[in-house]
Short mmCIF file of C-alpha atoms in Angstrom, two decimals:
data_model
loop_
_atom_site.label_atom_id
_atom_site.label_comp_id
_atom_site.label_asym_id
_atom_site.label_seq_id
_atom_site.Cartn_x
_atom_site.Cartn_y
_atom_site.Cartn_z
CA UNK P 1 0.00 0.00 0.00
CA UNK P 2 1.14 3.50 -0.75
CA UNK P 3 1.19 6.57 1.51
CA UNK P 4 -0.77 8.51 -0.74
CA UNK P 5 -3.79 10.43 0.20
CA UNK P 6 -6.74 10.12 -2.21
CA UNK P 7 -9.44 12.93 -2.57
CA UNK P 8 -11.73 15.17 -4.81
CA UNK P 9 -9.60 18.05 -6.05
CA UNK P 10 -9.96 21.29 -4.50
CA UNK P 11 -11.11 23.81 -7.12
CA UNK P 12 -8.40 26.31 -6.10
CA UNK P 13 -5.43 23.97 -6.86
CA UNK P 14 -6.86 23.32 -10.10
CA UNK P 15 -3.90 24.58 -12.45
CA UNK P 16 -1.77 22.35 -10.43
CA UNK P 17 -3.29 19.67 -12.17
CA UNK P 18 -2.96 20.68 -15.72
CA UNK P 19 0.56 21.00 -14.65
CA UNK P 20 0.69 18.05 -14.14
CA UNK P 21 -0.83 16.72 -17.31
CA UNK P 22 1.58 18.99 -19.29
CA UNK P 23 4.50 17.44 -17.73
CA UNK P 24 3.62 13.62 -17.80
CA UNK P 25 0.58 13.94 -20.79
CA UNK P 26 0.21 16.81 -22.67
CA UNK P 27 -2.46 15.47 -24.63
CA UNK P 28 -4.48 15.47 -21.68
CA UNK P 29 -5.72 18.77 -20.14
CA UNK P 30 -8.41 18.83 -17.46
CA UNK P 31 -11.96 20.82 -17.27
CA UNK P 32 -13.34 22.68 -14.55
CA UNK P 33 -16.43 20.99 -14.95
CA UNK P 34 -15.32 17.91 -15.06
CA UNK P 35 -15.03 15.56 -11.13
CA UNK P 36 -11.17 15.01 -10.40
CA UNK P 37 -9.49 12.98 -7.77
CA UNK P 38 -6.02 12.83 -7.24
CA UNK P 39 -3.58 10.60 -5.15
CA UNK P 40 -0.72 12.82 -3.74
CA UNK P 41 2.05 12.16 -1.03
CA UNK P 42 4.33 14.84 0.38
CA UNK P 43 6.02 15.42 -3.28
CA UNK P 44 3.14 16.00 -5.17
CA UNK P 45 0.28 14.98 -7.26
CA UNK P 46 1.23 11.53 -8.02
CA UNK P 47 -2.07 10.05 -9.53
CA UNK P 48 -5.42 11.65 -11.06
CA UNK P 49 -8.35 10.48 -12.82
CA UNK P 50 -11.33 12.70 -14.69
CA UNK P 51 -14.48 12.13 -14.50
CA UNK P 52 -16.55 14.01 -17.45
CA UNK P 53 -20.09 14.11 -16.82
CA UNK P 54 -23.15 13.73 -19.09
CA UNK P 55 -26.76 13.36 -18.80
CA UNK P 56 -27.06 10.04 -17.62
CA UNK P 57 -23.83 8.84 -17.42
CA UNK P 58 -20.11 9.93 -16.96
CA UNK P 59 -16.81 8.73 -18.59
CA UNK P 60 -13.72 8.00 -16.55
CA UNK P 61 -10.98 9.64 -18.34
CA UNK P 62 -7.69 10.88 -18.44
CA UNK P 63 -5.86 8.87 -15.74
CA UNK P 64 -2.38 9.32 -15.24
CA UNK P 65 0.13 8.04 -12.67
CA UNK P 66 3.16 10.05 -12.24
CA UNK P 67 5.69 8.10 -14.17
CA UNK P 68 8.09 7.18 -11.32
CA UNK P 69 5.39 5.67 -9.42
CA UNK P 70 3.61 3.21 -11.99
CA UNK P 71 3.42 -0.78 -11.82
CA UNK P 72 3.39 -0.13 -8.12
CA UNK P 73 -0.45 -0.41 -7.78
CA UNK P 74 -1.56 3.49 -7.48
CA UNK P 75 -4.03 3.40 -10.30
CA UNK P 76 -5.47 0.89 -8.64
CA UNK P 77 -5.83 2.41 -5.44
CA UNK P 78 -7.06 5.58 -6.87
CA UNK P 79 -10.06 3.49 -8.94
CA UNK P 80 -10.68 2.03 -5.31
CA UNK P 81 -10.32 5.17 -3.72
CA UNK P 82 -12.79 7.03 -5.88
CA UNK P 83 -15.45 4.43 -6.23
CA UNK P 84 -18.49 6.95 -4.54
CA UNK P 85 -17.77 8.85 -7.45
CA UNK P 86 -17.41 5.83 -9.58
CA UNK P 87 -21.00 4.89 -8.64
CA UNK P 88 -22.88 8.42 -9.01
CA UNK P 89 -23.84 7.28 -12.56
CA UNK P 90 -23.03 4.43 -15.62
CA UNK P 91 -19.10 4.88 -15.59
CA UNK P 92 -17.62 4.65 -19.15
CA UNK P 93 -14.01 4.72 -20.08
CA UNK P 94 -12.03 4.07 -23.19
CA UNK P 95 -9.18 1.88 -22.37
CA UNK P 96 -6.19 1.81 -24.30
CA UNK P 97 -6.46 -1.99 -25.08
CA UNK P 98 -3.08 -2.34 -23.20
CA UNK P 99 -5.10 -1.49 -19.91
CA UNK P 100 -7.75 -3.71 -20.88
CA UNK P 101 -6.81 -5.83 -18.54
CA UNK P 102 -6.55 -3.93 -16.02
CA UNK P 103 -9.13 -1.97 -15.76
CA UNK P 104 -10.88 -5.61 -15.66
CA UNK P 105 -9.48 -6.21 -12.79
CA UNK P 106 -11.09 -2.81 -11.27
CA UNK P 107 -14.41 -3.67 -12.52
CA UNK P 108 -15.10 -2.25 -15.42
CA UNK P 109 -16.08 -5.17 -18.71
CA UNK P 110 -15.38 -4.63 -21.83
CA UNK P 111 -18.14 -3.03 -24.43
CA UNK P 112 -19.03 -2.66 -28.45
CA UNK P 113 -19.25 0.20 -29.42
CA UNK P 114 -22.28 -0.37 -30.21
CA UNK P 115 -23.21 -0.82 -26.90
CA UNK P 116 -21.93 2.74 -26.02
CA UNK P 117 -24.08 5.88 -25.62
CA UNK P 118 -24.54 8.05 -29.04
CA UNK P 119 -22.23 10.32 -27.66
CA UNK P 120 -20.04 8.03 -26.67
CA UNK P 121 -19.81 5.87 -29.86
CA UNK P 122 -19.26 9.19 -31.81
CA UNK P 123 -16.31 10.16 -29.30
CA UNK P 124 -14.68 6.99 -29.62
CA UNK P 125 -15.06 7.01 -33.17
CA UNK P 126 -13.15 10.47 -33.24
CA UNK P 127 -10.66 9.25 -31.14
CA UNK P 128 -9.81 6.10 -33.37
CA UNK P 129 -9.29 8.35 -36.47
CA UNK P 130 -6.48 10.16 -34.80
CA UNK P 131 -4.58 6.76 -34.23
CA UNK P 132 -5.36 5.63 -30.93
CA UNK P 133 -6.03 1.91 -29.85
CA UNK P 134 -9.19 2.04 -27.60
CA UNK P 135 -11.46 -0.48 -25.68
CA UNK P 136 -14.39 0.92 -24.87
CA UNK P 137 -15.71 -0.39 -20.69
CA UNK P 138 -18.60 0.11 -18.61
CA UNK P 139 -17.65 -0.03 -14.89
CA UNK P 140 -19.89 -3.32 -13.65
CA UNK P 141 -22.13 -1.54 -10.60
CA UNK P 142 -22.27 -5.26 -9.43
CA UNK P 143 -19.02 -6.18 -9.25
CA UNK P 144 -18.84 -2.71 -6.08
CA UNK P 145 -18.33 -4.24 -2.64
CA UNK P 146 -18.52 -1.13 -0.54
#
């Protein structure tokens, strides 16, 4: 287990976190309507996740672990750690099918896209044409413990 602290982010340290996407993921760049939780320790902002919400639904995206501190379980903890906000609606993501697996293991099954939301399919489809390698998941409600 890590000695991170996992929260909402506080709307006042909110350029802090496109910092930190500019440093580690420039192509990601948060929203100030979007929900964000973070993981941080006494250095920093080590892991965030985005939650961008729609009608009826929300899509998990744009996590990030700092890159010093992956394939040490902090992505993990942050899904586990965020799970009320996980469960506020349907939770989407598109995983880069590397993660697939992973985010399996958090919860979420894999989707077609057919299966997705109109918005969704139409955001994934976007996506694609730019090059990217996405699965799109639905975080199972069922699969929650807490």
């Amino acid at each position: 287990m890590s000695k991170l602290s996992f929260h909402p982010l506080e709307p006042l340290r909110f350029p802090l976190i496109n910092r930190f996407y500019k440093t580690h993921y420039p192509a990601g760049k948060a929203k100030k309507d979007e929900a964000i939780w973070i993981g941080e320790d006494n250095k920093g902002i080590q892991a965030c996740v985005r939650f961008k919400q729609f009608e009826d639904f929300q899509l998990l995206t744009g996590m990030l672990v700092h890159p010093d501190s992956r394939s040490q379980g902090l992505g993990a903890e942050l899904l586990t750690a965020c799970q009320s906000q996980i469960m506020v609606n349907p939770c989407y993501c598109f995983a880069f099918s590397y993660l697939e697996s992973f985010y399996q293991s958090a919860g979420f099954v894999t989707l077609t896209d057919n299966q997705l939301p109109e918005a969704l399919r139409t955001r994934i489809s976007r996506y694609r044409q730019s090059g990217k390698t996405l699965t799109p998941m639905l975080y199972d409600q069922s699969s929650s413990v807490k």
